[in-house]
Coordinates of C-alpha atoms and ligand atoms in Angstrom, one line a residue:
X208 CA 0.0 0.0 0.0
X209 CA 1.2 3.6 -0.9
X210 CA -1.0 5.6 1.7
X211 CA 1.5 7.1 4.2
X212 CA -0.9 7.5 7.3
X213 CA -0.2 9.4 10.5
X214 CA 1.0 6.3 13.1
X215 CA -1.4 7.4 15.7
X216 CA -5.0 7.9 16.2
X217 CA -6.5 10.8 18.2
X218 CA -8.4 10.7 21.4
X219 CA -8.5 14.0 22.7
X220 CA -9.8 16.7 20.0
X221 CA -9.1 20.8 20.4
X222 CA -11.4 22.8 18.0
X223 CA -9.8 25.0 15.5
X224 CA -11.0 28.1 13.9
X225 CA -10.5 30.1 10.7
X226 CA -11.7 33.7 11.7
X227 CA -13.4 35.4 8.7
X228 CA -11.7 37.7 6.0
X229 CA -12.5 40.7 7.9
X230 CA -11.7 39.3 11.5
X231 CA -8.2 38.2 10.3
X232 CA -7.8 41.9 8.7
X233 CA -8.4 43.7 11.8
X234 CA -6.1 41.2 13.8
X235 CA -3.5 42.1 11.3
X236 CA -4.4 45.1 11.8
X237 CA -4.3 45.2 15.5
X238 CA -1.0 43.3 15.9
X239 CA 0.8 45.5 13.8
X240 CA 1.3 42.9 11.2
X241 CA 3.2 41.1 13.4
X242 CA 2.1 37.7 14.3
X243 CA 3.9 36.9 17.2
X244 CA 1.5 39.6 18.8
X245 CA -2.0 37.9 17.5
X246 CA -3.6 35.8 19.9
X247 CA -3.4 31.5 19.7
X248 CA -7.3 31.2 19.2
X249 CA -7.1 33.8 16.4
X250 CA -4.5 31.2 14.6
X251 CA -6.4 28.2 12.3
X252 CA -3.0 26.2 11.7
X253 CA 0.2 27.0 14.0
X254 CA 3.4 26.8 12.2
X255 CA 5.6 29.2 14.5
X256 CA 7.2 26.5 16.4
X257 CA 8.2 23.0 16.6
X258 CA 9.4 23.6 20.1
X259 CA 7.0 22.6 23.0
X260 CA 4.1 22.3 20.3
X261 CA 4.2 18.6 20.6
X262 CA 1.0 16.2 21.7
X263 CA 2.2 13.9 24.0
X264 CA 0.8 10.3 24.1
X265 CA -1.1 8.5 26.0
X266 CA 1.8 6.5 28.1
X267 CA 3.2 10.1 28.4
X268 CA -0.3 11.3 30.0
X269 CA -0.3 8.0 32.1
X270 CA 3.3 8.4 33.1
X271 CA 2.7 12.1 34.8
X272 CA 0.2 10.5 37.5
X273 CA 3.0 8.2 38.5
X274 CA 5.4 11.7 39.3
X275 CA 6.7 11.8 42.8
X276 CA 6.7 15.3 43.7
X277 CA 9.4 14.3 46.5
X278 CA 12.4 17.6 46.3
X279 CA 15.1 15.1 46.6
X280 CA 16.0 11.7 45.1
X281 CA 12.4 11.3 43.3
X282 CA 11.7 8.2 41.8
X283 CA 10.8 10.2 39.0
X284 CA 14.2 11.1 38.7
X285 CA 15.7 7.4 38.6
X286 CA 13.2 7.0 35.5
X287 CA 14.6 9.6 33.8
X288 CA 18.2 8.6 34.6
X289 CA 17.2 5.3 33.1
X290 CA 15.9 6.7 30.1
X291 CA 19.0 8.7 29.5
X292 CA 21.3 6.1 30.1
X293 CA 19.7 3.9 27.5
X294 CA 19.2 6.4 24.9
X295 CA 22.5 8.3 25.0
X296 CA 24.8 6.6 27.7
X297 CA 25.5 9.6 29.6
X298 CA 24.9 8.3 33.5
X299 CA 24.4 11.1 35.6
X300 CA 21.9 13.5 33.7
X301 CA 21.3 17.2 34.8
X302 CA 17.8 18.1 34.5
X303 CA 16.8 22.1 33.1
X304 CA 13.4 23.1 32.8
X305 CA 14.7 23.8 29.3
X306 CA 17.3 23.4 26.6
X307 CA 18.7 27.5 27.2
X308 CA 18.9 26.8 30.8
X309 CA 20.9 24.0 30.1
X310 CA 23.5 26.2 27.8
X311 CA 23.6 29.2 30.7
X312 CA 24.3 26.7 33.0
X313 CA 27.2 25.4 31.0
X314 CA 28.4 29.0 29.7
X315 CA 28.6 30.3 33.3
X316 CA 30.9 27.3 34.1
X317 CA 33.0 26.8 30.8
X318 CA 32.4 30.9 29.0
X319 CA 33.8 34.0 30.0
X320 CA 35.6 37.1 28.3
X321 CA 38.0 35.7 25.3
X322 CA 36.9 32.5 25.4
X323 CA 35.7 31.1 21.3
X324 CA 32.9 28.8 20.7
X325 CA 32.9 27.0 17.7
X326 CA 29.7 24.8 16.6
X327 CA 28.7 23.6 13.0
X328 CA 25.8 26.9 13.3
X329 CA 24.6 28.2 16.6
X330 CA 20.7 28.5 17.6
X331 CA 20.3 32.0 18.4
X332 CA 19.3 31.1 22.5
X333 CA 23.3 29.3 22.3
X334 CA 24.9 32.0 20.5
X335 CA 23.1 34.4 23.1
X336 CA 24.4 32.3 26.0
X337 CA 27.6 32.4 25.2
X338 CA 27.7 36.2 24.0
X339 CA 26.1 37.1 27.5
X340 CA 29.6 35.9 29.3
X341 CA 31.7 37.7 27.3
X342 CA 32.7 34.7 25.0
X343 CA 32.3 34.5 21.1
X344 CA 30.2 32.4 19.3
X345 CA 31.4 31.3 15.9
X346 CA 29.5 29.7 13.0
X347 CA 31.9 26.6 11.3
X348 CA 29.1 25.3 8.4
X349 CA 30.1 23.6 5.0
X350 CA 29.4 26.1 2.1
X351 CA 26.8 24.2 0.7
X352 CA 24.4 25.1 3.8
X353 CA 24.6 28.8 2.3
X354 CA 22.9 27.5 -0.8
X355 CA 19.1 27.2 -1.2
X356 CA 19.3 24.6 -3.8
X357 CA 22.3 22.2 -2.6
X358 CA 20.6 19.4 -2.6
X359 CA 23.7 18.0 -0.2
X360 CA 22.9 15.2 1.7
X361 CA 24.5 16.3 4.8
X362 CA 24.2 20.3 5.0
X363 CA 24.2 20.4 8.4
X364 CA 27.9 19.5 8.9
X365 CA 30.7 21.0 10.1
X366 CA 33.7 22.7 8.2
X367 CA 36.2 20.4 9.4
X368 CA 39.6 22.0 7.8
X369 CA 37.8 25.4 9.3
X370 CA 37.7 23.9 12.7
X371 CA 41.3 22.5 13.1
X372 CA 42.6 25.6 12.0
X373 CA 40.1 27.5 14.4
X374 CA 41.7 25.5 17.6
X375 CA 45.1 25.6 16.3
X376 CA 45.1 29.8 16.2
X377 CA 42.7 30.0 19.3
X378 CA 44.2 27.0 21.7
X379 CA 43.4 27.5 24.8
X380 CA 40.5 29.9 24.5
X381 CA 38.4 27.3 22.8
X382 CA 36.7 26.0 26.3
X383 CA 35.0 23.5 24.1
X384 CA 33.5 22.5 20.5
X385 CA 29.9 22.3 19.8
X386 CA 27.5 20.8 16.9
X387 CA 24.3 21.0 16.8
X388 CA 22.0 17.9 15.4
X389 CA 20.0 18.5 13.4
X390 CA 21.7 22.3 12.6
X391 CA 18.8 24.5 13.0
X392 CA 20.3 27.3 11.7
X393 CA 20.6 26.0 8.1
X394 CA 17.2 24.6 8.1
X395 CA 16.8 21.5 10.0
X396 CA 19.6 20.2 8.4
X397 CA 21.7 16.9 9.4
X398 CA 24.8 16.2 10.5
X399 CA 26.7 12.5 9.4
X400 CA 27.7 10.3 11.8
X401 CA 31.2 10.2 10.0
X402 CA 31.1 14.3 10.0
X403 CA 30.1 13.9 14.0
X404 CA 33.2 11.7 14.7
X405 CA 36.2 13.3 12.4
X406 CA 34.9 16.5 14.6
X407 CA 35.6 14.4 18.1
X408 CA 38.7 13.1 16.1
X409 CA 39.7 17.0 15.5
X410 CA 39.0 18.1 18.9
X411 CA 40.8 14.6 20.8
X412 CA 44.1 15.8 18.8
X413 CA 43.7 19.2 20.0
X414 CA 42.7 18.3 23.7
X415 CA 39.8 20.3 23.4
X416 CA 36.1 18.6 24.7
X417 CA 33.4 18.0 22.6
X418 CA 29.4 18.8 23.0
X419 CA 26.3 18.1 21.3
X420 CA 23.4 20.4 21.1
X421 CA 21.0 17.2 20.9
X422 CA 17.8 18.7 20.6
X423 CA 17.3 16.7 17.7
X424 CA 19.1 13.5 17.9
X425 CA 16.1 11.4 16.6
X426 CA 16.0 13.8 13.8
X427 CA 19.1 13.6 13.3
X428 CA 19.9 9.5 13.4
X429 CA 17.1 8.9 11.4
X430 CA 18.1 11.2 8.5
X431 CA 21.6 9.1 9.1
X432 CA 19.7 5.4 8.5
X433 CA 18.6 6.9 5.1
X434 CA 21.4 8.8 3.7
X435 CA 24.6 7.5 5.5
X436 CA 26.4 5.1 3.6
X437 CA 26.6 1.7 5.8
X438 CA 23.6 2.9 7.9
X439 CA 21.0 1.9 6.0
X440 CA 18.2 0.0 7.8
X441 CA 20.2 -0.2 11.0
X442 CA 18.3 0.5 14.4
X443 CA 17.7 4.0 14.9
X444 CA 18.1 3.7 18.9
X445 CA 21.9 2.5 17.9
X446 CA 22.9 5.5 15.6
X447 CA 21.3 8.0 17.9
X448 CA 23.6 6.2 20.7
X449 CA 26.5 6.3 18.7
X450 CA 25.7 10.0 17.6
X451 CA 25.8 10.5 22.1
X452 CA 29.3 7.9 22.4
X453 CA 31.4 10.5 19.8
X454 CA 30.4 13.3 23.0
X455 CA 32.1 14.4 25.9
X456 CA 28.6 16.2 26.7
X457 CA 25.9 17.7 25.4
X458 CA 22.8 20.0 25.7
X459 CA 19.3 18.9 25.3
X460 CA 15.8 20.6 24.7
X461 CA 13.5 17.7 25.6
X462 CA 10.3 20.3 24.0
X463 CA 12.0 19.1 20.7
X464 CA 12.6 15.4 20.6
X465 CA 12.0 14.4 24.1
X466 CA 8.6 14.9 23.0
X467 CA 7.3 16.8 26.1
X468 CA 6.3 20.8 26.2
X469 CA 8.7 21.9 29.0
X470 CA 12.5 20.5 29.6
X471 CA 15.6 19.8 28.7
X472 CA 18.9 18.0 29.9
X473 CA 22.5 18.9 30.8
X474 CA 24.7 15.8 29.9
X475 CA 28.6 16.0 30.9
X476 CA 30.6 13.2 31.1
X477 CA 34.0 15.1 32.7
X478 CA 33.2 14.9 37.1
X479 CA 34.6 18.1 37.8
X480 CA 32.7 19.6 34.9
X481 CA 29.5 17.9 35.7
X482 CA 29.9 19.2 39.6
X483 CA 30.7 23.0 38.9
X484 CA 27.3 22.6 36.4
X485 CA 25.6 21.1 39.3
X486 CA 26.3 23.8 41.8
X487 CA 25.4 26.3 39.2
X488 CA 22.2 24.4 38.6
X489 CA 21.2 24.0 42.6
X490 CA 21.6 27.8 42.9
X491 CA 19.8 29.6 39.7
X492 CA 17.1 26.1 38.7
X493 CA 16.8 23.4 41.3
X494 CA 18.3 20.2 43.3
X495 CA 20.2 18.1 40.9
X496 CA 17.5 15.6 40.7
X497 CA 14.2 17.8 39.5
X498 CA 16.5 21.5 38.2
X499 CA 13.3 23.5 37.8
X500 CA 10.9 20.9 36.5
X501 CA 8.0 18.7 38.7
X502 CA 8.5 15.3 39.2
X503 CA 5.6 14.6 36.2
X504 CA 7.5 16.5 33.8
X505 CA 10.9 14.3 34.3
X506 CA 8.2 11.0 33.8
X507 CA 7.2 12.4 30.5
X508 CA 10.0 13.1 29.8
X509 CA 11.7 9.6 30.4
X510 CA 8.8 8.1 27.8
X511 CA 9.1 10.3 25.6
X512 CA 12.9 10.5 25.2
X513 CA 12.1 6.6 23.9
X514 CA 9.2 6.8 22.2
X515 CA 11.0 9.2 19.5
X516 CA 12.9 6.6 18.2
X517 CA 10.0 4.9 17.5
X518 CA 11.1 4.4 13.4
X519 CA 7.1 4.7 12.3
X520 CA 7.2 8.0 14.1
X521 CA 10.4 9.4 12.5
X522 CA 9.4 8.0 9.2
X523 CA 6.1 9.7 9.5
X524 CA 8.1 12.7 11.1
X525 CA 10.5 13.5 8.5
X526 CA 8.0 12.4 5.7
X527 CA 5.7 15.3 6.8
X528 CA 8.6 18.4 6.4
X529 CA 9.4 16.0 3.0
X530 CA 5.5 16.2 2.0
X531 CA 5.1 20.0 2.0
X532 CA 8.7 20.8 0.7
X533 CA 8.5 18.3 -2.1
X534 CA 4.8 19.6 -3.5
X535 CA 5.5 23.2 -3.2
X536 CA 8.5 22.9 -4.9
X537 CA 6.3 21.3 -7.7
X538 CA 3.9 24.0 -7.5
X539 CA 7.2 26.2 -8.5
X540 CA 8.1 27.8 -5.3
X541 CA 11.5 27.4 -4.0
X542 CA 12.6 26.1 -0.5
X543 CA 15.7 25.4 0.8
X544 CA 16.7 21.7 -0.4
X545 CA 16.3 19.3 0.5
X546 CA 13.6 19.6 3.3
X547 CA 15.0 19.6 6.7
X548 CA 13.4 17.4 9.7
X549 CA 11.6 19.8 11.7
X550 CA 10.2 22.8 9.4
X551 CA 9.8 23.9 5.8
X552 CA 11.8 27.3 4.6
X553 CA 10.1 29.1 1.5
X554 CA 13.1 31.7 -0.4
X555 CA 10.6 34.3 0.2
X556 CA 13.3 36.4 -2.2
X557 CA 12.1 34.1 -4.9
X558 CA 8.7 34.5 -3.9
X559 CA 8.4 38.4 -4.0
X560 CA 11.5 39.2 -6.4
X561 CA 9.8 42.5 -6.3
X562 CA 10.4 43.5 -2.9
X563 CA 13.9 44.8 -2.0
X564 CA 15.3 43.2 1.7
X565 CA 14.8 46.8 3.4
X566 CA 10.9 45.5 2.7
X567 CA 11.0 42.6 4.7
X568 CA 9.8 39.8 1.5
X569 CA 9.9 37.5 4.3
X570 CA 7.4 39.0 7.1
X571 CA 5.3 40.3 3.7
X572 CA 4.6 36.8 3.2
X573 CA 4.1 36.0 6.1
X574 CA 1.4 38.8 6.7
X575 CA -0.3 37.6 3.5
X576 CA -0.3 33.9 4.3
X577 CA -2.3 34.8 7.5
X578 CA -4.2 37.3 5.8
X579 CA -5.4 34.2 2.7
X580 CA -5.5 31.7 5.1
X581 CA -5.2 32.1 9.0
X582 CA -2.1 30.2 9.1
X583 CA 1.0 31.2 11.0
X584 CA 4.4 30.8 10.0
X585 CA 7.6 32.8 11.0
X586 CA 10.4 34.7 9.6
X587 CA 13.3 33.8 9.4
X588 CA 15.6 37.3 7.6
X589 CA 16.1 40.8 7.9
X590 CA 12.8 41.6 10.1
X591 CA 14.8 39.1 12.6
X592 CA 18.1 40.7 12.3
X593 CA 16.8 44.2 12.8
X594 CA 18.1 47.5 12.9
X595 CA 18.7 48.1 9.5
X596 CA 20.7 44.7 8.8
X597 CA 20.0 42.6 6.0
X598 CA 19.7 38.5 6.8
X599 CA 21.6 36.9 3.9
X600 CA 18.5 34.3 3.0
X601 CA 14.8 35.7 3.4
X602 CA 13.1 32.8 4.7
X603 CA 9.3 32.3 5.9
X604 CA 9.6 29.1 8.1
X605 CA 6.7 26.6 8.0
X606 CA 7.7 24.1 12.0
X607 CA 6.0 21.3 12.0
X608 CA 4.2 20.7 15.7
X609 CA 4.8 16.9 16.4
X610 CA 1.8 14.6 15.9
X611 CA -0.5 18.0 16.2
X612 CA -1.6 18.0 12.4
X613 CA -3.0 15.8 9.6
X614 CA -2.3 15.7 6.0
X615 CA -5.2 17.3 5.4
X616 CA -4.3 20.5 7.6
X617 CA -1.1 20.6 5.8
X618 CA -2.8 20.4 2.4
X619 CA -4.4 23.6 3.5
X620 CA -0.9 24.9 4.1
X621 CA 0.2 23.8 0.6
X622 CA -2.8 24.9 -0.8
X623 CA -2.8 28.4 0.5
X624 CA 0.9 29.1 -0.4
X625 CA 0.4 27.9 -3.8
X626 CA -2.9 30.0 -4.3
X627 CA -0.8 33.1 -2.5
X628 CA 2.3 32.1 -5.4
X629 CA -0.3 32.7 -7.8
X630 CA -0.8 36.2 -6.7
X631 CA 2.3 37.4 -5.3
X632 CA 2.4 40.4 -7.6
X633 CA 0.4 42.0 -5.0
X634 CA 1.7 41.3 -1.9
X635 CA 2.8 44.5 -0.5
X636 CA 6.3 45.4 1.1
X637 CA 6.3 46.4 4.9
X638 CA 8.4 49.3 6.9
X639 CA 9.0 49.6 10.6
X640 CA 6.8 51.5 12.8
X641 CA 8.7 50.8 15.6
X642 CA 10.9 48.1 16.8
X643 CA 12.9 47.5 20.1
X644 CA 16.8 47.5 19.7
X645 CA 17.4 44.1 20.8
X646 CA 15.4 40.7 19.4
X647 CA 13.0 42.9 17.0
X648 CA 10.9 40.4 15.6
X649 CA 9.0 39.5 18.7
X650 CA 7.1 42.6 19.5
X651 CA 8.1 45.6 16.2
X652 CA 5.2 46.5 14.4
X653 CA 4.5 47.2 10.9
X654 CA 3.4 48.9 8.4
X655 CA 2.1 48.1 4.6
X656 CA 4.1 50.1 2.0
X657 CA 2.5 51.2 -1.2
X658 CA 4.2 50.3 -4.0
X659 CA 4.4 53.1 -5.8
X660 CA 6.2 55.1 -2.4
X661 CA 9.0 52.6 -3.2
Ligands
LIG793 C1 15.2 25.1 20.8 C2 16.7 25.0 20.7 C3 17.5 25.4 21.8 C4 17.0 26.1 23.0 O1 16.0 25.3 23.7 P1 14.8 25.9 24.5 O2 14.1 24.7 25.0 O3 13.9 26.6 23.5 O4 15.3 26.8 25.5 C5 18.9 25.3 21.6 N1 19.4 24.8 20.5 C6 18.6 24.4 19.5 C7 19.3 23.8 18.2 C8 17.3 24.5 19.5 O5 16.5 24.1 18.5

């Protein structure tokens, strides 16, 4: 049979609404055409965020009534050390009521003034982390990852000749390498398991520790079984373990693929390391055995860290990114290639050639896909750099909630963008009305520009 079919059958149900042409112009209108500032219920199909979005299942649901609320030594907390230790082999997990608690708690142990970062491409909460302690962040991707239509199997990986000579100039101001799985940054991207381990292989020579930024390791191992040469077919549990055996630690947001909507993980294997972390942790989250979450969040947690690798989920998973980027690319509208795991990124450059950057292409489509349809999707280009700067891709990024929408919903999607293609002569440019200094995109507001002002 060729019907691909959502592995999972719903039992709970939350209504949906599609406000009419003229409620979804006055939101517009009343959000400043920004819609991070339009209410959820006003919102017909979410595609903001994949992070925290998820539904969890039932074990998850049945798992939370077993949390033990206890402050110390929960038994909640041996679950989830259980769970870890089978999915990634790290023993002694730090728990973080999310994945950028997890890197401040690192960056106030291991950052500081003139220390250097390095990852493969850091999510903007790392880069931010790091920046805050006076360290630098710096990006180390392949070329092709630059490249809309690179259709490279791999463009999440890391610039290897680029790093070596990084930690040969920097030495001892490199506190430690990171990569993040799948890169984010670049779209959702993977890295290869043989990319993953010349990296450690670099950073052993040069004594230099090496991290993961796990959040999707699933992701990540799954896009490894189908592309990797020699990985083919093989268990998904084992790549995603071997991805976690080439680390000396790693980061984890558990509201990507630890399926739950509040969490993450601090993995170190280095004692001292993991101690200095810990004290951080006790002071500025919680104890070491619940750091800022309730017992029932580190229970559905611990299921859902295993259920990801699940291979009908991931197939299903990376199929549904695959679905919508493969038919709008039919329907003539370019993404970046190949789709990644978690979202869909339209070149909104291609889409409105007429607008200039300084317009915002990106947020215009945005504005208008909400405007045609009620859906929400972010940007991802200049309106996000802010303050004049120009983003060098303009990209309007379609997440993909886990197991929240059908195929049918996301024919919608497809549907709308293609019928929105078919007009895009007359989507209008934006301008700033006004816009704070630092992370604009969350709360600027803006204005439509006619096209004849310029
Ligand atoms: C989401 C994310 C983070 C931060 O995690 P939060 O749970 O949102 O704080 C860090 N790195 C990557 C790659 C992410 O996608």
């Amino acid at each position: 049979m060729k019907t691909e079919f959502e592995p999972f059958r719903i039992k709970m149900v939350e209504p949906i609404r599609l406000p009419s042409a003229e409620e979804r112009e006055a939101i517009l209108q009343r959000a400043g055409l920004n819609l991070f500032r339009v209410p959820a219920a006003d919102i017909v199909i979410d595609l903001l965020t994949d992070s925290g979005t998820g539904a969890m299942s039932a074990a998850q649901w049945a798992a939370m009534m077993r949390g033990d609320e206890s402050y110390a030594g929960a038994d909640s907390f041996e679950r989830l050390r259980e769970a870890v230790r089978e999915v990634t082999g790290f023993d002694e997990p730090l728990p973080t009521h999310q994945g950028r608690a997890s890197e401040r708690v690192l960056f106030e142990v291991a950052g500081g003034a003139g220390r250097v970062v390095p990852n493969n491409a850091h999510f903007d909460t790392t880069r931010a982390n790091i920046e805050r302690t006076g360290a630098r962040a710096v990006d180390l991707s392949i070329p092709e990852a630059a490249d809309p239509t690179s259709r490279h199997p791999f463009k999440g990986n890391m610039d290897l000749a680029g790093l070596d000579a990084l930690l040969a100039a920097e030495g001892a101001r490199v506190p430690l390498v990171f990569c993040t799985i799948t890169s984010n940054a670049a779209g959702g991207q993977p890295v290869s398991l043989e990319n993953l381990r010349a990296a450690r292989d670099v950073c052993r020579r040069r004594g230099v520790p090496f991290f993961l930024d796990a959040c999707r390791f699933a992701e990540n191992a799954w896009f490894i079984r189908e592309r990797e040469p020699g990985q083919r077919g093989r268990p998904v549990a084992a790549i995603a373990r071997e991805q976690f055996d080439a680390a000396d630690g790693a980061i984890v947001s558990a509201k990507k693929d630890g399926l739950v909507n509040i969490g993450g993980l601090l993995l170190v294997r280095d004692d001292d390391l993991r101690r200095r972390a810990g004290e951080v942790l006790i002071t500025t989250e919680g104890y070491l055995t619940y750091g800022g979450l309730a017992g029932r969040d580190l229970d559905a947690m611990a299921v859902g860290l295993r259920e990801v690798l699940d291979p009908d989920y991931l197939r299903y998973r990376i199929g549904t990114a695959a679905y919508v980027g493969e038919r709008l690319l039919a329907a003539g509208i370019q993404i970046v290639e190949p789709p990644g795991g978690h979202a869909v990124y339209v070149d909104a450059r291609r889409f409105c050639p007429h607008l200039p950057p300084e317009r915002f292409p990106a947020q215009a489509v945005v504005v208008a896909l909400y405007r045609l349809a009620g859906v929400r999707a972010s940007e991802v280009g200049s309106a996000m750099v802010g303050a004049g700067g120009h983003a060098p891709l303009e990209l309007v990024r379609l997440a993909m909630p886990r197991r929240v929408y059908t195929r049918a919903h996301l024919d919608y999607v497809i549907e709308a963008l293609v019928e929105l293609h078919a007009r895009r002569d007359a989507i209008r440019g934006l301008r700033v009305v006004d816009a704070p200094a630092s992370l604009p995109h969350f709360t600027a507001r803006y204005a439509e520009v006619d096209p004849e002002a310029g």
